[in-house]
Each structure stands twice: as C-alpha cells, then as structure tokens.
Short mmCIF file of C-alpha atoms in Angstrom, two decimals:
data_model
loop_
_atom_site.label_atom_id
_atom_site.label_comp_id
_atom_site.label_asym_id
_atom_site.label_seq_id
_atom_site.Cartn_x
_atom_site.Cartn_y
_atom_site.Cartn_z
CA MET A 1 136.28 116.04 95.31
CA GLU A 2 135.57 114.36 91.99
CA GLN A 3 134.70 110.67 92.30
CA ARG A 4 136.68 108.30 90.12
CA LEU A 5 134.38 105.93 88.23
CA ALA A 6 134.83 102.17 88.39
CA LEU A 7 134.04 101.86 84.68
CA PRO A 8 136.36 103.49 82.15
CA GLU A 9 134.86 105.88 79.63
CA ARG A 10 135.26 103.43 76.75
CA VAL A 11 133.06 100.93 78.62
CA LEU A 12 130.43 103.53 79.42
CA MET A 13 130.24 104.38 75.71
CA GLN A 14 129.53 100.74 74.82
CA ILE A 15 126.65 100.04 77.20
CA GLU A 16 123.00 101.02 77.38
CA LYS A 17 122.07 103.78 79.84
CA PRO A 18 125.45 104.36 81.51
CA ALA A 19 123.73 106.61 84.08
CA ARG A 20 122.71 103.37 85.81
CA TYR A 21 126.29 102.91 87.06
CA ILE A 22 127.81 106.34 87.74
CA GLY A 23 125.92 107.32 90.92
CA ASN A 24 126.19 110.94 92.11
CA GLU A 25 122.40 111.43 92.03
CA VAL A 26 120.46 114.14 93.85
CA ASN A 27 120.23 113.43 97.62
CA MET A 28 122.86 110.68 97.45
CA VAL A 29 124.51 110.28 100.87
CA ARG A 30 128.22 111.13 101.09
CA LYS A 31 130.42 110.28 104.06
CA ASN A 32 134.09 110.33 104.99
CA LEU A 33 135.23 106.71 104.88
CA SER A 34 137.76 107.31 107.64
CA GLU A 35 134.94 108.19 110.04
CA VAL A 36 132.74 105.12 109.53
CA ASP A 37 133.21 101.69 111.06
CA VAL A 38 130.78 99.50 109.09
CA ARG A 39 130.20 99.69 105.35
CA ILE A 40 127.05 98.15 103.89
CA ALA A 41 126.33 97.48 100.22
CA MET A 42 122.53 97.52 99.92
CA CYS A 43 121.52 95.53 96.85
CA PHE A 44 118.31 95.25 94.88
CA PRO A 45 119.03 92.30 92.55
CA ASP A 46 117.46 93.78 89.45
CA VAL A 47 118.14 96.55 86.96
CA TYR A 48 118.65 100.09 88.30
CA GLU A 49 115.27 101.48 87.19
CA ILE A 50 113.42 98.75 89.10
CA GLY A 51 115.54 98.95 92.24
CA MET A 52 115.33 102.74 92.47
CA SER A 53 111.55 102.45 92.50
CA TYR A 54 111.48 100.23 95.59
CA LEU A 55 110.50 102.09 98.75
CA GLY A 56 112.04 99.50 101.09
CA ILE A 57 115.57 100.21 99.85
CA GLN A 58 115.03 103.94 100.36
CA ILE A 59 113.82 103.34 103.94
CA LEU A 60 116.78 101.12 104.89
CA TYR A 61 119.26 103.37 103.05
CA ASP A 62 118.06 106.33 105.12
CA MET A 63 117.90 104.33 108.38
CA PHE A 64 121.44 102.95 108.13
CA ASN A 65 122.98 106.27 107.10
CA ARG A 66 121.48 108.02 110.12
CA ARG A 67 124.09 106.15 112.16
CA GLU A 68 127.40 108.01 112.16
CA ASP A 69 129.40 104.77 112.33
CA VAL A 70 127.68 103.21 109.28
CA TYR A 71 127.86 104.06 105.59
CA CYS A 72 125.25 102.36 103.43
CA GLU A 73 125.78 102.41 99.66
CA ARG A 74 123.71 101.00 96.81
CA VAL A 75 124.33 98.35 94.17
CA TYR A 76 122.06 96.87 91.52
CA SER A 77 122.21 93.97 89.10
CA PRO A 78 124.04 94.97 85.89
CA TRP A 79 122.24 94.74 82.56
CA PRO A 80 123.46 91.84 80.34
CA ASP A 81 125.61 94.14 78.18
CA LEU A 82 127.69 95.31 81.15
CA ASP A 83 127.66 91.86 82.74
CA ALA A 84 129.43 90.43 79.70
CA ILE A 85 132.07 93.18 79.73
CA MET A 86 132.70 92.85 83.47
CA ARG A 87 133.29 89.13 83.14
CA LYS A 88 135.49 89.52 80.08
CA GLU A 89 137.65 92.28 81.58
CA HIS A 90 137.46 90.99 85.19
CA ILE A 91 135.85 94.17 86.53
CA PRO A 92 134.40 93.50 90.01
CA LEU A 93 130.90 94.64 90.95
CA PHE A 94 130.97 98.04 92.63
CA SER A 95 128.83 100.44 94.65
CA LEU A 96 127.32 103.62 93.21
CA GLU A 97 128.31 106.03 95.98
CA THR A 98 132.08 105.43 96.17
CA GLN A 99 132.54 103.09 93.16
CA THR A 100 134.19 100.62 95.56
CA ALA A 101 134.36 96.88 94.89
CA ILE A 102 131.65 95.03 96.85
CA SER A 103 134.21 92.55 98.18
CA GLU A 104 135.68 95.37 100.29
CA PHE A 105 132.44 95.97 102.20
CA ASP A 106 131.49 94.54 105.58
CA TRP A 107 127.98 93.52 104.55
CA LEU A 108 126.27 92.69 101.30
CA ALA A 109 122.59 93.15 102.15
CA ILE A 110 120.26 91.81 99.45
CA THR A 111 116.50 92.34 99.41
CA ILE A 112 114.63 89.31 98.04
CA GLN A 113 111.36 90.59 96.62
CA TYR A 114 110.35 87.76 94.30
CA GLU A 115 111.56 84.30 93.30
CA MET A 116 112.41 85.33 89.74
CA CYS A 117 115.38 87.35 91.05
CA TYR A 118 117.10 84.28 92.58
CA THR A 119 119.41 83.92 89.58
CA ASN A 120 120.21 87.65 89.75
CA ILE A 121 121.29 87.16 93.37
CA LEU A 122 123.80 84.54 92.30
CA GLN A 123 124.96 86.91 89.55
CA VAL A 124 125.57 89.69 92.08
CA ILE A 125 127.49 87.45 94.49
CA ASP A 126 129.56 86.01 91.65
CA LEU A 127 130.42 89.38 90.08
CA ALA A 128 131.39 90.70 93.52
CA GLY A 129 134.06 88.01 93.80
CA ILE A 130 132.48 86.46 96.88
CA PRO A 131 132.26 82.64 97.14
CA LEU A 132 128.76 81.54 96.17
CA LEU A 133 128.34 79.10 99.06
CA ALA A 134 128.23 80.51 102.57
CA LYS A 135 130.30 77.60 103.92
CA ASP A 136 133.26 78.65 101.73
CA ARG A 137 133.50 82.21 103.12
CA THR A 138 135.98 83.37 105.73
CA LYS A 139 136.38 86.43 107.92
CA GLU A 140 137.91 88.24 104.95
CA HIS A 141 134.59 88.11 103.05
CA PRO A 142 131.50 90.29 103.57
CA ILE A 143 128.55 88.95 105.54
CA VAL A 144 125.82 88.21 103.00
CA ILE A 145 122.39 89.07 104.46
CA GLY A 146 119.00 88.47 102.87
CA GLY A 147 115.78 90.26 103.72
CA GLY A 148 112.39 91.03 102.22
CA PRO A 149 109.17 89.08 101.68
CA CYS A 150 110.79 85.92 100.25
CA THR A 151 112.60 85.29 103.54
CA VAL A 152 109.38 83.82 104.89
CA ASN A 153 110.58 80.76 102.95
CA PRO A 154 114.37 81.13 102.99
CA GLU A 155 115.40 77.49 102.43
CA PRO A 156 115.69 77.60 98.60
CA MET A 157 118.51 80.18 98.98
CA ALA A 158 119.85 79.08 102.38
CA ASP A 159 123.16 77.75 101.02
CA PHE A 160 124.10 81.16 99.60
CA PHE A 161 123.32 83.43 102.57
CA ASP A 162 125.06 83.79 105.92
CA ILE A 163 122.04 85.46 107.56
CA PHE A 164 118.38 86.02 106.81
CA TYR A 165 116.50 88.87 108.44
CA ILE A 166 112.88 87.78 108.92
CA GLY A 167 110.31 90.57 109.06
CA GLU A 168 110.37 94.36 108.93
CA GLY A 169 113.88 95.80 108.93
CA GLU A 170 113.42 98.75 111.28
CA THR A 171 113.61 96.71 114.50
CA SER A 172 116.73 94.52 115.02
CA TYR A 173 119.49 95.82 112.75
CA ASP A 174 121.01 98.06 115.44
CA ALA A 175 121.68 95.03 117.65
CA LEU A 176 123.20 93.16 114.71
CA LEU A 177 125.43 96.10 113.79
CA ASP A 178 126.71 96.44 117.37
CA LEU A 179 127.53 92.74 117.46
CA TYR A 180 129.31 92.95 114.11
CA LYS A 181 131.53 95.78 115.37
CA GLN A 182 132.63 93.51 118.22
CA TYR A 183 133.35 90.74 115.73
CA LYS A 184 135.27 93.03 113.36
CA HIS A 185 137.62 94.39 116.03
CA SER A 186 138.32 91.14 117.86
CA ASP A 187 139.57 87.65 117.21
CA MET A 188 136.01 86.29 117.20
CA SER A 189 135.57 83.69 114.47
CA ARG A 190 132.96 83.95 111.74
CA GLU A 191 131.10 80.94 113.16
CA ASP A 192 131.03 82.46 116.66
CA PHE A 193 129.63 85.70 115.23
CA LEU A 194 126.91 83.85 113.34
CA ARG A 195 126.05 81.80 116.42
CA ARG A 196 125.66 84.92 118.56
CA ALA A 197 123.73 86.66 115.79
CA SER A 198 121.19 83.81 115.74
CA SER A 199 120.02 84.84 119.23
CA ILE A 200 118.95 88.31 117.98
CA PRO A 201 115.18 88.45 117.34
CA GLY A 202 114.33 88.02 113.66
CA ILE A 203 117.76 86.68 112.66
CA TYR A 204 117.86 83.25 111.00
CA VAL A 205 121.33 81.75 110.43
CA PRO A 206 120.98 78.66 108.18
CA SER A 207 124.37 77.22 109.22
CA MET A 208 123.16 77.00 112.83
CA TYR A 209 120.41 74.51 111.94
CA GLU A 210 120.20 70.98 110.61
CA VAL A 211 117.48 70.46 108.01
CA SER A 212 116.11 67.00 107.24
CA TYR A 213 114.00 66.20 104.19
CA GLN A 214 111.28 63.73 103.37
CA GLU A 215 111.38 61.37 100.40
CA ASP A 216 109.47 63.81 98.17
CA GLY A 217 112.02 66.57 98.83
CA THR A 218 109.90 68.62 101.23
CA ILE A 219 111.30 69.69 104.59
CA GLU A 220 110.62 67.29 107.43
CA LYS A 221 112.08 69.33 110.30
CA VAL A 222 114.57 72.06 111.13
CA VAL A 223 116.55 71.51 114.35
CA PRO A 224 119.08 73.93 115.91
CA LYS A 225 122.63 72.61 116.28
CA TYR A 226 123.22 74.28 119.65
CA GLU A 227 121.11 74.82 122.76
CA ASP A 228 121.52 78.62 122.70
CA VAL A 229 120.16 78.81 119.14
CA PRO A 230 116.39 79.43 119.13
CA ALA A 231 114.20 76.67 117.70
CA LYS A 232 111.91 79.24 116.07
CA VAL A 233 112.69 82.65 114.59
CA LYS A 234 110.08 85.29 115.32
CA ARG A 235 109.10 87.57 112.46
CA GLN A 236 109.83 91.19 113.33
CA VAL A 237 107.01 93.74 113.27
CA VAL A 238 107.26 97.49 113.78
CA VAL A 239 105.02 98.38 116.72
CA ASP A 240 105.50 102.16 116.85
CA PHE A 241 104.74 102.64 113.17
CA GLU A 242 104.10 106.38 113.39
CA ASN A 243 107.58 107.18 114.71
CA VAL A 244 109.60 104.79 112.54
CA SER A 245 112.28 106.41 110.36
CA TYR A 246 111.21 107.50 106.90
CA PRO A 247 113.35 109.04 104.12
CA MET A 248 112.69 112.77 103.81
CA LYS A 249 115.32 113.08 101.07
CA PRO A 250 114.89 110.10 98.76
CA VAL A 251 117.54 109.66 96.09
CA VAL A 252 116.45 111.12 92.72
CA PRO A 253 117.87 109.27 89.68
CA TYR A 254 119.16 110.97 86.55
CA ILE A 255 117.22 108.58 84.32
CA ARG A 256 113.54 107.77 84.49
CA ALA A 257 112.80 105.05 87.04
CA THR A 258 109.76 102.80 86.94
CA GLN A 259 108.19 104.80 89.76
CA ASP A 260 109.32 108.33 89.08
CA ARG A 261 107.57 110.18 91.90
CA VAL A 262 107.43 110.78 95.64
CA CYS A 263 106.21 107.65 97.43
CA LEU A 264 104.25 108.24 100.64
CA GLU A 265 103.60 105.15 102.78
CA ILE A 266 100.29 105.76 104.55
CA MET A 267 99.74 102.33 106.12
CA ARG A 268 101.28 98.89 106.36
CA GLY A 269 99.35 95.63 106.31
CA CYS A 270 95.88 94.93 104.98
CA ILE A 271 92.51 94.14 106.52
CA ARG A 272 91.68 91.72 103.67
CA GLY A 273 92.56 88.04 103.77
CA CYS A 274 92.90 87.07 100.11
CA ARG A 275 94.72 83.78 99.69
CA PHE A 276 96.69 84.82 96.64
CA CYS A 277 98.20 87.90 98.36
CA GLN A 278 101.50 87.13 100.10
CA ALA A 279 101.98 90.72 101.28
CA GLY A 280 98.52 90.80 102.87
CA MET A 281 99.56 87.90 105.09
CA ILE A 282 103.18 88.69 106.01
CA TYR A 283 102.71 92.40 106.79
CA ARG A 284 100.02 91.91 109.40
CA PRO A 285 98.75 93.54 111.56
CA THR A 286 97.41 96.65 109.83
CA ARG A 287 99.00 99.90 111.03
CA GLN A 288 98.26 103.45 109.89
CA LYS A 289 100.20 106.69 110.07
CA ASN A 290 98.86 109.93 111.47
CA VAL A 291 97.37 112.09 108.72
CA GLU A 292 99.03 115.30 109.99
CA MET A 293 102.41 113.58 109.92
CA LEU A 294 101.74 112.44 106.35
CA LYS A 295 100.93 115.99 105.31
CA LYS A 296 104.28 117.12 106.69
CA TYR A 297 106.10 114.25 104.99
CA ALA A 298 104.48 115.01 101.64
CA ARG A 299 105.41 118.70 101.75
CA THR A 300 109.00 118.00 102.83
CA MET A 301 109.66 115.24 100.28
CA LEU A 302 108.26 117.29 97.39
CA ASP A 303 110.50 120.20 98.39
CA ASN A 304 113.58 117.97 98.65
CA THR A 305 113.14 116.13 95.36
CA GLY A 306 111.45 118.45 92.87
CA TYR A 307 109.04 115.72 91.82
CA GLU A 308 105.73 116.81 90.31
CA GLU A 309 103.80 113.73 91.37
CA ILE A 310 103.14 111.96 94.66
CA SER A 311 101.85 108.42 95.11
CA LEU A 312 100.21 106.86 98.15
CA SER A 313 101.79 103.54 99.06
CA SER A 314 99.96 100.72 100.84
CA LEU A 315 98.28 97.42 100.10
CA SER A 316 94.77 98.86 100.21
CA SER A 317 94.90 102.65 100.29
CA SER A 318 91.12 103.05 100.16
CA ASP A 319 90.97 101.45 103.63
CA TYR A 320 93.01 104.28 105.17
CA GLU A 321 90.66 105.90 107.67
CA ASN A 322 91.67 109.53 106.92
CA LEU A 323 91.98 109.16 103.17
CA ASP A 324 89.54 111.98 102.47
CA VAL A 325 91.47 114.41 104.69
CA LEU A 326 94.82 113.47 103.13
CA LEU A 327 93.58 113.62 99.54
CA ASN A 328 91.91 116.98 100.08
CA TYR A 329 95.27 118.32 101.27
CA LEU A 330 97.15 116.81 98.33
CA ILE A 331 94.58 118.20 95.90
CA THR A 332 95.33 121.70 97.20
CA LEU A 333 98.98 121.14 96.26
CA ARG A 334 97.81 120.71 92.69
CA ASP A 335 96.71 124.33 92.57
CA THR A 336 99.71 125.79 94.40
CA ASP A 337 102.58 123.52 93.29
CA HIS A 338 101.11 121.73 90.23
CA VAL A 339 101.55 118.34 91.90
CA ASN A 340 99.72 115.34 90.52
CA VAL A 341 98.34 112.72 92.95
CA SER A 342 98.54 109.02 92.10
CA LEU A 343 96.60 106.26 93.83
CA PRO A 344 97.45 102.57 93.72
CA SER A 345 94.83 100.14 92.48
CA ARG A 346 91.78 99.71 94.68
CA SER A 347 89.59 96.72 95.35
CA ASN A 348 86.37 96.91 93.38
CA HIS A 349 84.30 96.85 96.59
CA ASN A 350 85.87 100.01 98.01
CA SER A 351 85.55 103.37 96.29
CA LEU A 352 86.88 106.85 96.99
CA PRO A 353 84.95 108.96 99.51
CA GLU A 354 82.14 110.76 97.69
CA CYS A 355 83.23 114.17 98.94
CA ILE A 356 86.52 113.99 97.02
CA GLN A 357 85.67 111.91 93.96
CA ALA A 358 84.84 114.87 91.73
CA PRO A 359 87.81 117.08 92.79
CA PHE A 360 90.22 114.15 92.50
CA LEU A 361 89.08 113.16 89.01
CA HIS A 362 89.07 116.79 87.90
CA HIS A 363 92.61 117.55 89.08
CA ASN A 364 94.47 114.40 88.03
CA ARG A 365 95.75 113.15 84.71
CA TYR A 366 95.24 109.47 85.57
CA PRO A 367 91.97 108.33 87.14
CA PRO A 368 92.33 105.71 89.88
CA HIS A 369 91.84 102.21 88.55
CA THR A 370 90.18 99.22 90.13
CA ARG A 371 91.72 95.77 90.39
CA HIS A 372 89.53 92.79 89.52
CA HIS A 373 90.82 89.67 91.21
CA THR A 374 88.98 87.09 89.10
CA GLY A 375 86.57 86.87 86.21
CA PHE A 376 83.73 84.98 87.85
CA SER A 377 82.28 84.23 91.26
CA GLN A 378 83.54 80.66 91.59
CA LEU A 379 87.14 81.86 91.61
CA TYR A 380 86.19 84.53 94.17
CA ARG A 381 85.22 81.74 96.55
CA ILE A 382 88.42 79.81 95.82
CA VAL A 383 90.78 82.69 96.54
CA VAL A 384 88.61 84.01 99.41
CA SER A 385 88.59 87.48 97.95
CA HIS A 386 85.95 89.26 99.95
CA LEU A 387 83.90 91.19 97.40
CA PRO A 388 80.88 88.85 97.44
CA LEU A 389 81.25 88.26 101.17
CA LEU A 390 81.24 91.98 101.94
CA ILE A 391 78.23 92.63 99.73
CA ILE A 392 76.30 89.71 101.23
CA SER A 393 77.31 90.73 104.76
CA LYS A 394 76.17 94.30 104.14
CA TYR A 395 72.65 93.37 103.04
CA PHE A 396 72.36 90.49 105.50
CA SER A 397 73.20 92.82 108.38
CA HIS A 398 70.49 95.25 107.24
CA PHE A 399 68.00 92.39 106.98
CA LEU A 400 68.92 91.02 110.40
CA THR A 401 68.64 94.48 111.99
CA ILE A 402 65.14 94.93 110.61
CA ILE A 403 64.07 91.47 111.84
CA LEU A 404 65.43 92.09 115.33
CA GLN A 405 63.74 95.48 115.50
CA LEU A 406 60.43 93.90 114.56
CA LEU A 407 60.90 91.10 117.08
CA LEU A 408 62.05 93.26 119.98
CA TYR A 409 60.25 96.57 119.45
CA ASN A 410 56.87 96.22 117.76
CA THR A 411 55.71 99.84 117.67
CA GLU A 412 52.20 98.92 116.49
CA VAL A 413 51.31 97.26 119.81
CA SER A 414 49.72 99.65 122.34
CA TRP A 415 49.89 99.06 126.07
CA SER A 416 47.60 100.23 128.82
CA THR A 417 48.94 101.48 132.11
CA ASN A 418 47.66 98.33 133.90
CA THR A 419 49.38 95.77 131.68
CA THR A 420 53.05 96.13 132.64
CA ASN A 421 53.44 92.39 133.18
CA GLU A 422 51.83 91.66 129.83
CA ARG A 423 54.31 94.05 128.13
CA SER A 424 57.30 92.39 129.86
CA ASN A 425 56.10 88.94 128.84
CA TYR A 426 55.72 90.11 125.25
CA ILE A 427 59.29 91.46 125.12
CA LEU A 428 60.69 88.27 126.68
CA LYS A 429 58.83 86.20 124.12
CA ARG A 430 60.17 88.29 121.25
CA ARG A 431 63.69 88.05 122.60
CA LYS A 432 63.34 84.29 122.80
CA ILE A 433 62.28 84.20 119.16
CA SER A 434 65.24 86.41 118.17
CA GLN A 435 67.66 84.06 119.93
CA ILE A 436 66.22 81.12 117.98
CA VAL A 437 66.54 83.07 114.72
CA LEU A 438 70.18 83.91 115.45
CA LEU A 439 70.94 80.31 116.45
CA ILE A 440 69.43 78.93 113.25
CA THR A 441 71.34 81.51 111.19
CA GLY A 442 74.61 80.61 112.90
CA ILE A 443 74.07 76.88 112.36
CA ALA A 444 73.27 77.50 108.70
CA MET A 445 76.44 79.53 108.14
CA ILE A 446 78.62 76.97 109.96
CA SER A 447 77.05 74.18 107.91
CA TYR A 448 77.76 76.09 104.71
CA GLY A 449 81.42 76.46 105.72
CA ALA A 450 81.62 72.76 106.59
CA VAL A 451 80.20 71.78 103.19
CA ARG A 452 82.92 73.88 101.53
CA GLY A 453 85.51 72.24 103.78
CA GLU A 454 86.62 75.56 105.23
CA ALA A 455 85.09 75.61 108.70
CA ALA A 456 88.44 74.97 110.39
CA THR A 457 90.22 77.48 108.17
CA VAL A 458 87.72 80.25 108.84
CA LEU A 459 87.71 79.52 112.57
CA GLY A 460 91.50 79.57 112.65
CA LYS A 461 91.60 82.92 110.85
CA ALA A 462 89.01 84.36 113.20
CA ILE A 463 91.02 83.30 116.26
CA LYS A 464 94.25 84.73 114.82
CA LEU A 465 92.58 88.03 113.96
CA CYS A 466 91.12 88.28 117.46
CA LEU A 467 94.55 87.64 118.98
CA GLU A 468 96.11 90.27 116.74
CA CYS A 469 93.45 92.77 117.76
CA VAL A 470 94.37 92.38 121.43
CA GLY A 471 98.08 92.52 120.59
CA ILE A 472 99.19 88.98 121.36
CA GLY A 473 98.76 87.32 117.94
#
C-alpha cells in the first residue's frame, strides 16, 4: 500500500534534498500497526546524512524491531529550510517509516553523541509538540529517553529527559519495554512508572533524585528521593559480545550518506588509555568478535545492501588480534565482488601486519591513514598517549632481558664436575644482583612518576585494569 507523505508535494519542491524526509529506503522495516504494542521513534538529533551513518542507530533499530510487539521507526533533525516551514505551517515532526507525528509514539529515544547537538535535541522535542520540560509531561505524552556517550554526564540535559539509559543499549531495554507495557495498559501513573524504571540496571531517572550544587555551580551531591531508588546507576556493558544482535540488513539511503558503505564492528573498547579519548574510557573493557563470524557478517551485509565498500569499525582496529585473517578474506572479495576495504585511522605506533600490507595497498583506492595525536613529545606526556611509552617499553624490555640473561646465565663460565656448590653459589649471587637491579629500576620509575605528579593516577589505572582483567572491575 502506498504510504502517504507527511509533507505535501509543494513543500518537498521548496526544500533541499527532499529524500531526507520521505523514507521508504531499501531494507526499511515495515510492520502492521495493529499488531504492535509499543511504538518507538528512534532519533539521531542531526541531519539525515549524519544520522544514517551512525552504526549505533542501526544496531538499536534492528534490535527493537526483532520484537514482534515493538515497532521502531526513525526520525532526524530537519534542515533549517524545512524547520522554518514546519513552524510556519504548524507541521509536526514525523517518523520516516509511517510518516506519523512523533507525539503519537510511546517513546522518543534520542541518542546523545556530542554536546553540540544539545540545541538540536530541544528542536526535535519542540517540533514534535512535546513539552520541553519533563515535569510538564503527562501520561498522554511519549517517554523521552536519552542514551549514548554523553549520558555519562547527563545533568546538563536532565530537565528535558524522563529517562537516561547509561551504557550499552543491548542489555536492559527488554526489561524497560515489559514494564512500559504494564504502565500503558493500567492505571499506573507516570511517576510510578518512572520510579519502578529507576530500579532497572542502567536506568537513571532524574526526577527520582535531588541534586544540590556548590557555590561555583558544580554538583555537590545527588541523593535519591526514595529508599527503593538506587543511589548509584551502574553503566551497562555487553558481556556476551559475540552473540549480541547485529543488523544484517542495514537501511540503505537513497541519497549519499556521510558513511556510504557496510560498517562491520570488529571490536568494542580500546586497550589504550589516552586522556583525550572519551570513547576509550566509557567503552571498556575491550571485547573482540570471532573472525569467522565477522566473515559471515561481511558476506551477508554486502549481499543485502549492494554496497561496494566495507569499513571496519572500532576504536583501534589495528589492535584486533585476527586482523590479518579478516583482511585477507576481505581482499579476496575485491577480486570476486569488486569490494573496496576501508580502515579507520590507526595509531602511529601500530601498523598493518607485514603479510597483508602489500596486497591491501595494491587492492584499495584509499591507503589507510595514521592519526597523530600531538605535534611534539611534551603534549604526548600531557595526554598520556602511549607512543613514546610503548617505544621506550619495547627497547627497555629488550635491554632488561639481556641484562638478566647475563646475570643469571653466564655461558662463558665453565664448571668442573666437582664444583656443584660453587656453581650454585654463583647463580644465587647473580640472582641477588638481578633483584637489586630490578629494585633500583622500580624505584627510579616510581620516582619519575612522583615528580610528574602522576604516581597515584598511574597506580589507580593499573588497579582498575587488573580488576577489569579478572572481570570484577
């Protein structure tokens, strides 16, 4: 059945790139509205080309629509030309799939990727006809949910959201959806729903907490209003990363998106600890996907989309342990399917495996580029970007190994059959010397950290990393 558009033809003729607003793309999910119980408007608060390039929306869009009782649709921030017309003619913001006004949905789920989109979020809520402040909404209004990396500091936008989801979205949404269905089909009040929702792991409900501020405007403390509301919200992390849902049929836009290719997530998290990198901190611990599974994903997604390029997605793809195996497979697709392979930027201390450098450069239009964090070594030390540290550690470890070998196993000394005790005493003496060398080295490194004022910071990071390694951090 032909879908009626929310924008009349005369409006579409006045605006730039009308394909941003008509939907009906390849692999778009279609459902019978009479057979679904919860409708979600998934919003990326930026222009269509940017939002369609974001892998997180594709993952959640696929995950929600796998539930028969849920229909997840998409909405993006209108370009200024359409924004002006919508306000002038009182056209409400609408979804792409069914062209339905956002105010008729159960949820408005907004991903908050960066602070510069905060004003766009207010634009989306306003154009949807939803009260800007959460305290002014009733049961007749959608639940406004925020997620994404900026929810690690949700307070700047707390007045405008009913719920924040803290962490990775594949873990707790099912519990929240089941609770919402109870709320929707009962006389439960909006406040009661939000109070119960606050007990779900990863869910932060700002209205359930009292926030006090210091004189300089910074937060002094956040205290729950009720005893059954948790004092701390635990960030959600996907444990079984290999078996988490992943979109095999990503939506293919009619116009060119910023990232116009298949996006294959090979790992999540990063082993680096650079201070300037928010993602490297909030997506810990590092988790990798099985290379055979990735091969299957790549083949299936290319078949379902018709793309001629595939990109590996992660924070530090060159740290993926089976990168050579995966790239060799993808390079073979170049010959059979004419598929180009794209790599994200790599740290300048980590190069491609030697066995695939020549084939990769030969078969691809764009050579992989290297990211340079700073221009000189002093800034490296400030941001704790580990290029100098890794280089120094590499050569220092070689030096220390040679010293220990000389101290413990001096091959130039010959022993007679009657001098076993003498040989044992010699080895003990060398071991004693090696212990002194290691002790002096350790004291020197600790002193260097203390002089820089980072001894406590480095120790704290080491403890946290150790805890994460054993699974309790």
